[in-house]
DNA sequence: GTCTATAAGATGATAGAC
DNA sequence: GTCTATCATCTTATAGAC
């Protein structure tokens, strides 16, 4: 609270004129960050071909994750003990997930299991980067290759399925 | 310190008879946990075929990560502010990484870049599981599929390279 | 080898002056 | 709307009794 107050040019106590508690501030930051991430993701040209769109979404997501590791922890690591986002700010997080889900479906990948693999591999890039080399790009620069690996795997699975049906 | 003391049947202050500081305790836990993980990984039958061995290593690693999320945070998320492992206990962490590196080489995958992809995708499973469904298996059960996806991608890359050489 | 007592500093939060 | 003053509580850590 003291650090945050200083950052916005106040004493810690004055923050209570705007928020009723520390967790209310966390929740506001959680909400605002997810909205900012969503805003960036929705800026991606919708007319792009689906595969290029997925690549670009992945890159934007990872840029967002590594440009502020503390924000990344708040949003994706459940790092603050006893903090749970409110239903309203949680829904902003679900909107971000929906963006991924929709982009995958546009690539012909509608499987819920595939979406979990996607969040694991993309989230893994951010986790490794921020934990082992914050500020660097050793893992982030693998994003395009990992996206291609993912696409090859799940588009093959889909083709195999379609062939079985025909 | 109070919680830890209680867990081992002591007052917090008595812990200072065994360790000079809180960070010394963190370092000892970091070191011991990595050794335990390494012990489990080295128990995998060395005569197994390399691909089955890689699958088993991945499963053991992820079981270890999800059975104790707080230990996972200490080892892989750099979650404790200002804690840095000592050189000695850091080397135990490197031994764990070497296990993965060696297992990949046995699969014909010797690329440093591939090792980084491996840590990202496997670490991503643990990160998603512990952050979003601690104690569950929604992501952990994808381990075999993700391992196969990884193998297919990097063995193909290798085959393509060999064909070019011949 | 563990305890009580205690220190010095941080934390989240409230009351009330200006 | 921000401040000073203050609170109760928690934290890591030390000193010294038994």
CSV table of C-alpha atoms (C1' of nucleotides) in Angstrom, one decimal:
chain,number,residue,atom,x,y,z
A,1,UNK,CA,0.0,0.0,0.0
A,2,UNK,CA,2.8,2.4,0.9
A,3,UNK,CA,4.7,1.7,-2.4
A,4,UNK,CA,1.5,2.0,-4.4
A,5,UNK,CA,0.6,5.3,-2.7
A,6,UNK,CA,4.1,6.7,-3.5
A,7,UNK,CA,3.8,5.6,-7.1
A,8,UNK,CA,0.6,7.6,-7.5
A,9,UNK,CA,1.9,10.5,-5.4
A,10,UNK,CA,0.0,9.9,-2.2
A,11,UNK,CA,0.3,8.5,1.2
A,12,UNK,CA,-0.9,4.9,1.7
A,13,UNK,CA,-3.8,6.1,3.8
A,14,UNK,CA,-5.2,8.4,1.1
A,15,UNK,CA,-5.8,5.3,-1.1
A,16,UNK,CA,-8.7,4.5,1.3
A,17,UNK,CA,-10.6,7.5,-0.1
A,18,UNK,CA,-10.8,5.6,-3.4
A,19,UNK,CA,-10.9,1.9,-2.4
A,20,UNK,CA,-12.3,0.2,0.7
A,21,UNK,CA,-9.5,-2.3,1.1
A,22,UNK,CA,-6.3,-3.7,-0.3
A,23,UNK,CA,-8.1,-6.5,-2.1
A,24,UNK,CA,-10.5,-4.0,-3.7
A,25,UNK,CA,-7.4,-2.4,-5.3
A,26,UNK,CA,-6.1,-5.8,-6.4
A,27,UNK,CA,-9.5,-6.5,-7.9
A,28,UNK,CA,-9.6,-3.2,-9.8
A,29,UNK,CA,-6.1,-3.8,-11.1
A,30,UNK,CA,-7.1,-7.4,-12.1
A,31,UNK,CA,-10.1,-6.0,-13.9
A,32,UNK,CA,-8.4,-3.1,-15.6
A,33,UNK,CA,-5.4,-5.3,-16.8
A,34,UNK,CA,-7.7,-7.9,-18.3
A,35,UNK,CA,-9.6,-5.1,-20.1
A,36,UNK,CA,-6.4,-3.7,-21.4
A,37,UNK,CA,-5.2,-7.1,-22.7
A,38,UNK,CA,-8.6,-7.7,-24.3
A,39,UNK,CA,-8.4,-4.2,-26.0
A,40,UNK,CA,-5.0,-5.1,-27.5
A,41,UNK,CA,-6.2,-8.5,-28.7
A,42,UNK,CA,-9.3,-7.1,-30.3
A,43,UNK,CA,-7.2,-4.7,-32.3
A,44,UNK,CA,-5.8,-7.5,-34.4
A,45,UNK,CA,-7.0,-7.2,-37.9
A,46,UNK,CA,-10.1,-9.5,-38.1
A,47,UNK,CA,-9.6,-10.1,-41.9
A,48,UNK,CA,-6.3,-11.8,-41.4
A,49,UNK,CA,-6.2,-15.4,-42.3
A,50,UNK,CA,-6.9,-17.4,-39.1
A,51,UNK,CA,-3.4,-18.9,-38.8
A,52,UNK,CA,-1.6,-15.6,-39.0
A,53,UNK,CA,-4.2,-14.1,-36.6
A,54,UNK,CA,-3.4,-16.8,-34.1
A,55,UNK,CA,0.3,-16.1,-34.4
A,56,UNK,CA,-0.3,-12.4,-33.8
A,57,UNK,CA,-2.6,-13.0,-30.8
A,58,UNK,CA,0.0,-15.2,-29.2
A,59,UNK,CA,2.7,-12.6,-29.7
A,60,UNK,CA,0.5,-9.8,-28.3
A,61,UNK,CA,-0.4,-11.9,-25.3
A,62,UNK,CA,3.2,-12.7,-24.6
A,63,UNK,CA,4.3,-9.1,-25.0
A,64,UNK,CA,1.7,-8.2,-22.5
A,65,UNK,CA,2.8,-10.9,-20.0
A,66,UNK,CA,6.5,-10.0,-20.1
A,67,UNK,CA,6.3,-6.3,-20.1
A,68,UNK,CA,5.1,-6.3,-16.5
A,69,UNK,CA,6.0,-9.5,-14.6
A,70,UNK,CA,4.1,-8.3,-11.4
A,71,UNK,CA,1.0,-7.8,-13.4
A,72,UNK,CA,1.5,-11.2,-15.0
A,73,UNK,CA,1.7,-12.7,-11.5
A,74,UNK,CA,-1.5,-11.0,-10.4
A,75,UNK,CA,-3.5,-12.1,-13.5
A,76,UNK,CA,-2.1,-15.6,-14.2
A,77,UNK,CA,-0.3,-17.0,-11.2
A,78,UNK,CA,-2.7,-16.5,-8.4
A,79,UNK,CA,0.3,-15.1,-6.6
A,80,UNK,CA,-1.5,-13.0,-4.0
A,81,UNK,CA,-2.5,-15.2,-1.1
A,82,UNK,CA,-6.2,-15.0,-0.3
A,83,UNK,CA,-7.0,-12.8,-3.3
A,84,UNK,CA,-9.9,-14.0,-5.5
A,85,UNK,CA,-11.2,-11.8,-8.3
A,86,UNK,CA,-14.8,-10.7,-8.0
A,87,UNK,CA,-17.3,-12.3,-10.4
A,88,UNK,CA,-17.4,-9.0,-12.5
A,89,UNK,CA,-13.6,-8.8,-12.9
A,90,UNK,CA,-13.4,-12.6,-13.5
A,91,UNK,CA,-15.7,-12.2,-16.4
A,92,UNK,CA,-13.1,-9.9,-18.1
A,93,UNK,CA,-10.6,-12.8,-17.8
A,94,UNK,CA,-13.1,-15.1,-19.4
A,95,UNK,CA,-13.4,-12.6,-22.3
A,96,UNK,CA,-9.7,-13.0,-22.9
A,97,UNK,CA,-10.0,-16.7,-22.9
A,98,UNK,CA,-12.9,-16.5,-25.4
A,99,UNK,CA,-10.7,-14.6,-27.8
A,100,UNK,CA,-8.3,-17.6,-27.8
A,101,UNK,CA,-11.1,-20.0,-28.1
A,102,UNK,CA,-12.7,-18.1,-31.1
A,103,UNK,CA,-9.3,-17.8,-32.9
A,104,UNK,CA,-8.7,-21.5,-32.5
A,105,UNK,CA,-12.1,-22.4,-33.9
A,106,UNK,CA,-11.4,-20.1,-36.9
A,107,UNK,CA,-8.3,-22.4,-37.5
A,108,UNK,CA,-10.6,-25.4,-37.5
A,109,UNK,CA,-9.7,-26.3,-33.9
A,110,UNK,CA,-12.9,-26.4,-31.8
A,111,UNK,CA,-11.8,-29.1,-29.2
A,112,UNK,CA,-12.0,-28.0,-25.6
A,113,UNK,CA,-9.0,-30.2,-25.0
A,114,UNK,CA,-7.0,-28.3,-27.6
A,115,UNK,CA,-7.8,-25.0,-25.9
A,116,UNK,CA,-6.3,-26.4,-22.7
A,117,UNK,CA,-3.2,-27.4,-24.6
A,118,UNK,CA,-3.1,-24.0,-26.1
A,119,UNK,CA,-3.2,-22.2,-22.7
A,120,UNK,CA,-0.6,-24.6,-21.3
A,121,UNK,CA,1.9,-24.0,-24.1
A,122,UNK,CA,1.4,-20.3,-24.4
A,123,UNK,CA,1.2,-19.8,-20.6
A,124,UNK,CA,4.3,-21.9,-20.3
A,125,UNK,CA,6.3,-19.5,-22.4
A,126,UNK,CA,5.3,-16.6,-20.2
A,127,UNK,CA,6.0,-18.6,-17.0
A,128,UNK,CA,9.5,-19.7,-18.1
A,129,UNK,CA,10.4,-16.2,-19.4
A,130,UNK,CA,9.3,-14.3,-16.3
A,131,UNK,CA,10.7,-16.9,-13.8
A,132,UNK,CA,14.1,-17.5,-15.4
A,133,UNK,CA,14.9,-14.5,-17.5
A,134,UNK,CA,12.6,-11.6,-16.7
A,135,UNK,CA,13.0,-8.8,-19.3
A,136,UNK,CA,14.6,-11.1,-21.8
A,137,UNK,CA,13.3,-13.0,-24.8
A,138,UNK,CA,14.9,-16.5,-24.6
A,139,UNK,CA,11.5,-18.2,-24.4
A,140,UNK,CA,9.3,-15.5,-26.0
A,141,UNK,CA,11.2,-15.8,-29.3
A,142,UNK,CA,10.0,-19.4,-29.5
A,143,UNK,CA,6.4,-18.3,-29.7
A,144,UNK,CA,6.0,-18.7,-33.5
A,145,UNK,CA,7.6,-22.1,-33.6
A,146,UNK,CA,5.5,-23.3,-30.7
A,147,UNK,CA,2.3,-22.0,-32.3
A,148,UNK,CA,3.2,-23.9,-35.5
A,149,UNK,CA,3.9,-27.0,-33.6
A,150,UNK,CA,0.5,-26.7,-31.9
A,151,UNK,CA,-1.3,-26.0,-35.2
A,152,UNK,CA,0.4,-29.0,-37.0
A,153,UNK,CA,-0.6,-31.3,-34.2
A,154,UNK,CA,-4.3,-30.3,-33.9
A,155,UNK,CA,-4.9,-29.8,-37.6
A,156,UNK,CA,-3.5,-33.2,-38.3
A,157,UNK,CA,-5.8,-34.7,-35.6
A,158,UNK,CA,-8.7,-33.0,-37.2
A,159,UNK,CA,-7.8,-34.2,-40.7
A,160,UNK,CA,-7.4,-37.7,-39.5
A,161,UNK,CA,-10.9,-37.5,-37.9
A,162,UNK,CA,-12.5,-36.1,-41.1
A,163,UNK,CA,-10.9,-38.9,-43.2
A,164,UNK,CA,-12.4,-41.5,-40.9
A,165,UNK,CA,-15.8,-39.9,-41.3
A,166,UNK,CA,-15.7,-40.0,-45.1
B,1,UNK,CA,8.3,-18.8,10.3
B,2,UNK,CA,5.4,-19.3,12.8
B,3,UNK,CA,3.6,-21.7,10.6
B,4,UNK,CA,6.8,-23.6,9.8
B,5,UNK,CA,7.7,-23.8,13.4
B,6,UNK,CA,4.2,-25.1,14.3
B,7,UNK,CA,4.5,-27.7,11.6
B,8,UNK,CA,7.7,-29.1,13.0
B,9,UNK,CA,6.4,-28.8,16.6
B,10,UNK,CA,8.3,-25.7,17.7
B,11,UNK,CA,8.1,-22.0,18.2
B,12,UNK,CA,9.3,-19.9,15.3
B,13,UNK,CA,12.3,-18.6,17.4
B,14,UNK,CA,13.6,-22.1,17.9
B,15,UNK,CA,14.2,-22.5,14.2
B,16,UNK,CA,17.1,-20.1,14.5
B,17,UNK,CA,19.0,-22.8,16.4
B,18,UNK,CA,19.1,-24.7,13.1
B,19,UNK,CA,19.2,-22.0,10.5
B,20,UNK,CA,20.7,-18.5,10.6
B,21,UNK,CA,17.8,-16.8,8.7
B,22,UNK,CA,14.5,-17.3,6.9
B,23,UNK,CA,16.3,-17.3,3.5
B,24,UNK,CA,18.7,-20.1,4.7
B,25,UNK,CA,15.6,-22.2,5.4
B,26,UNK,CA,14.2,-21.4,1.9
B,27,UNK,CA,17.5,-22.3,0.4
B,28,UNK,CA,17.6,-25.7,2.3
B,29,UNK,CA,14.0,-26.4,1.1
B,30,UNK,CA,15.0,-25.5,-2.4
B,31,UNK,CA,18.0,-27.7,-2.3
B,32,UNK,CA,16.2,-30.7,-0.7
B,33,UNK,CA,13.2,-30.5,-3.0
B,34,UNK,CA,15.4,-30.5,-6.1
B,35,UNK,CA,17.3,-33.5,-4.8
B,36,UNK,CA,14.1,-35.3,-4.1
B,37,UNK,CA,12.9,-34.6,-7.6
B,38,UNK,CA,16.2,-35.7,-9.1
B,39,UNK,CA,16.0,-38.9,-7.0
B,40,UNK,CA,12.6,-39.7,-8.5
B,41,UNK,CA,13.7,-38.9,-12.0
B,42,UNK,CA,16.8,-41.1,-11.8
B,43,UNK,CA,14.6,-44.0,-10.6
B,44,UNK,CA,13.1,-44.3,-14.2
B,45,UNK,CA,14.3,-47.5,-15.8
B,46,UNK,CA,17.3,-46.5,-17.9
B,47,UNK,CA,16.8,-49.4,-20.3
B,48,UNK,CA,13.4,-48.1,-21.5
B,49,UNK,CA,13.2,-46.9,-25.1
B,50,UNK,CA,14.0,-43.1,-25.1
B,51,UNK,CA,10.5,-42.0,-26.1
B,52,UNK,CA,8.8,-44.0,-23.3
B,53,UNK,CA,11.4,-42.7,-20.9
B,54,UNK,CA,10.7,-39.1,-21.9
B,55,UNK,CA,7.0,-39.7,-21.3
B,56,UNK,CA,7.7,-41.2,-17.9
B,57,UNK,CA,10.0,-38.4,-16.9
B,58,UNK,CA,7.3,-35.8,-17.9
B,59,UNK,CA,4.7,-37.6,-15.8
B,60,UNK,CA,7.0,-37.9,-12.8
B,61,UNK,CA,7.9,-34.2,-13.0
B,62,UNK,CA,4.3,-33.1,-13.2
B,63,UNK,CA,3.2,-35.3,-10.3
B,64,UNK,CA,5.9,-33.7,-8.3
B,65,UNK,CA,4.8,-30.2,-9.3
B,66,UNK,CA,1.1,-30.7,-8.5
B,67,UNK,CA,1.4,-32.7,-5.3
B,68,UNK,CA,2.7,-29.6,-3.5
B,69,UNK,CA,1.8,-26.3,-5.2
B,70,UNK,CA,3.8,-24.2,-2.6
B,71,UNK,CA,6.9,-26.2,-3.2
B,72,UNK,CA,6.3,-25.8,-6.9
B,73,UNK,CA,6.2,-22.0,-6.4
B,74,UNK,CA,9.4,-22.0,-4.5
B,75,UNK,CA,11.2,-24.1,-7.1
B,76,UNK,CA,9.9,-22.8,-10.4
B,77,UNK,CA,8.0,-19.6,-10.0
B,78,UNK,CA,10.6,-17.5,-8.1
B,79,UNK,CA,7.6,-16.6,-5.9
B,80,UNK,CA,9.5,-15.5,-2.8
B,81,UNK,CA,10.6,-11.9,-3.2
B,82,UNK,CA,14.3,-11.4,-2.7
B,83,UNK,CA,15.0,-15.1,-2.5
B,84,UNK,CA,17.8,-16.4,-4.7
B,85,UNK,CA,19.1,-19.9,-4.3
B,86,UNK,CA,22.7,-20.3,-3.3
B,87,UNK,CA,25.2,-21.6,-6.0
B,88,UNK,CA,25.2,-25.0,-4.3
B,89,UNK,CA,21.5,-25.5,-4.3
B,90,UNK,CA,21.2,-23.9,-7.7
B,91,UNK,CA,23.4,-26.7,-9.0
B,92,UNK,CA,20.8,-29.3,-7.8
B,93,UNK,CA,18.3,-27.5,-10.0
B,94,UNK,CA,20.7,-27.7,-12.9
B,95,UNK,CA,21.0,-31.5,-12.4
B,96,UNK,CA,17.2,-31.7,-12.9
B,97,UNK,CA,17.5,-29.8,-16.1
B,98,UNK,CA,20.4,-32.1,-17.2
B,99,UNK,CA,18.1,-35.0,-16.8
B,100,UNK,CA,15.7,-33.5,-19.3
B,101,UNK,CA,18.5,-32.5,-21.6
B,102,UNK,CA,19.9,-36.0,-21.7
B,103,UNK,CA,16.5,-37.7,-22.2
B,104,UNK,CA,15.9,-35.4,-25.2
B,105,UNK,CA,19.3,-36.2,-26.7
B,106,UNK,CA,18.5,-39.9,-26.4
B,107,UNK,CA,15.4,-39.2,-28.5
B,108,UNK,CA,17.6,-37.6,-31.1
B,109,UNK,CA,16.8,-34.0,-30.0
B,110,UNK,CA,20.0,-32.2,-29.1
B,111,UNK,CA,19.0,-28.7,-29.9
B,112,UNK,CA,19.3,-26.1,-27.1
B,113,UNK,CA,16.2,-24.4,-28.6
B,114,UNK,CA,14.2,-27.7,-28.3
B,115,UNK,CA,15.2,-27.9,-24.7
B,116,UNK,CA,13.7,-24.5,-24.1
B,117,UNK,CA,10.5,-25.5,-25.9
B,118,UNK,CA,10.4,-28.6,-23.7
B,119,UNK,CA,10.7,-26.7,-20.4
B,120,UNK,CA,8.1,-24.2,-21.7
B,121,UNK,CA,5.4,-26.8,-22.6
B,122,UNK,CA,6.0,-29.0,-19.6
B,123,UNK,CA,6.3,-26.1,-17.2
B,124,UNK,CA,3.2,-24.6,-18.8
B,125,UNK,CA,1.2,-27.7,-17.8
B,126,UNK,CA,2.3,-27.3,-14.2
B,127,UNK,CA,1.7,-23.5,-14.2
B,128,UNK,CA,-1.9,-23.8,-15.6
B,129,UNK,CA,-2.8,-26.7,-13.3
B,130,UNK,CA,-1.6,-25.1,-10.1
B,131,UNK,CA,-3.0,-21.7,-10.9
B,132,UNK,CA,-6.4,-22.6,-12.2
B,133,UNK,CA,-7.3,-26.0,-10.7
B,134,UNK,CA,-4.9,-26.9,-7.9
B,135,UNK,CA,-5.3,-30.5,-6.9
B,136,UNK,CA,-7.0,-31.4,-10.1
B,137,UNK,CA,-5.8,-33.0,-13.3
B,138,UNK,CA,-7.4,-31.0,-16.1
B,139,UNK,CA,-4.0,-30.0,-17.6
B,140,UNK,CA,-1.8,-32.8,-16.2
B,141,UNK,CA,-3.8,-35.4,-18.1
B,142,UNK,CA,-2.7,-33.7,-21.3
B,143,UNK,CA,1.0,-34.5,-20.6
B,144,UNK,CA,1.2,-37.5,-22.9
B,145,UNK,CA,-0.4,-35.8,-25.8
B,146,UNK,CA,1.8,-32.7,-25.4
B,147,UNK,CA,4.9,-34.9,-25.2
B,148,UNK,CA,3.9,-36.6,-28.4
B,149,UNK,CA,3.2,-33.2,-30.1
B,150,UNK,CA,6.6,-32.1,-29.0
B,151,UNK,CA,8.3,-35.2,-30.2
B,152,UNK,CA,6.6,-35.2,-33.6
B,153,UNK,CA,7.6,-31.6,-34.1
B,154,UNK,CA,11.3,-31.9,-33.3
B,155,UNK,CA,11.9,-35.3,-34.8
B,156,UNK,CA,10.4,-34.1,-38.0
B,157,UNK,CA,12.7,-31.1,-37.9
B,158,UNK,CA,15.7,-33.4,-37.4
B,159,UNK,CA,14.6,-35.7,-40.2
B,160,UNK,CA,14.2,-32.8,-42.6
B,161,UNK,CA,17.8,-31.7,-41.6
B,162,UNK,CA,19.2,-35.1,-42.2
B,163,UNK,CA,17.6,-35.4,-45.6
B,164,UNK,CA,19.1,-32.1,-46.6
B,165,UNK,CA,22.5,-33.4,-45.6
B,166,UNK,CA,22.3,-36.6,-47.7
C,1,DG,C1',17.4,-27.7,22.5
C,2,DT,C1',13.4,-25.3,23.4
C,3,DC,C1',11.3,-21.9,25.8
C,4,DT,C1',9.8,-16.7,27.2
C,5,DA,C1',10.5,-12.0,26.5
C,6,DT,C1',11.3,-8.7,23.5
C,7,DA,C1',13.1,-5.8,19.9
C,8,DA,C1',12.7,-3.1,15.4
C,9,DG,C1',10.3,-2.7,11.5
C,10,DA,C1',6.5,-3.6,8.2
C,11,DT,C1',1.5,-4.2,7.3
C,12,DG,C1',-3.5,-3.0,6.5
C,13,DA,C1',-6.5,0.1,8.3
C,14,DT,C1',-9.1,4.2,11.0
C,15,DA,C1',-9.9,9.0,13.1
C,16,DG,C1',-9.8,13.5,12.6
C,17,DA,C1',-7.5,18.1,11.2
C,18,DC,C1',-7.0,21.2,7.2
D,1,DG,C1',-9.0,15.1,-1.2
D,2,DT,C1',-4.9,14.6,1.2
D,3,DC,C1',-2.6,15.0,5.2
D,4,DT,C1',-0.7,13.6,10.3
D,5,DA,C1',-1.2,10.7,13.9
D,6,DT,C1',-2.1,6.5,15.5
D,7,DC,C1',-3.6,1.5,15.9
D,8,DA,C1',-3.4,-3.5,16.3
D,9,DT,C1',-1.2,-6.9,14.3
D,10,DC,C1',2.3,-9.4,12.0
D,11,DT,C1',7.2,-10.3,10.7
D,12,DT,C1',12.1,-11.6,11.2
D,13,DA,C1',15.3,-11.9,14.5
D,14,DT,C1',18.1,-11.6,19.2
D,15,DA,C1',19.0,-12.4,24.3
D,16,DG,C1',18.9,-15.0,27.9
D,17,DA,C1',16.5,-18.4,31.3
D,18,DC,C1',15.9,-23.4,32.1
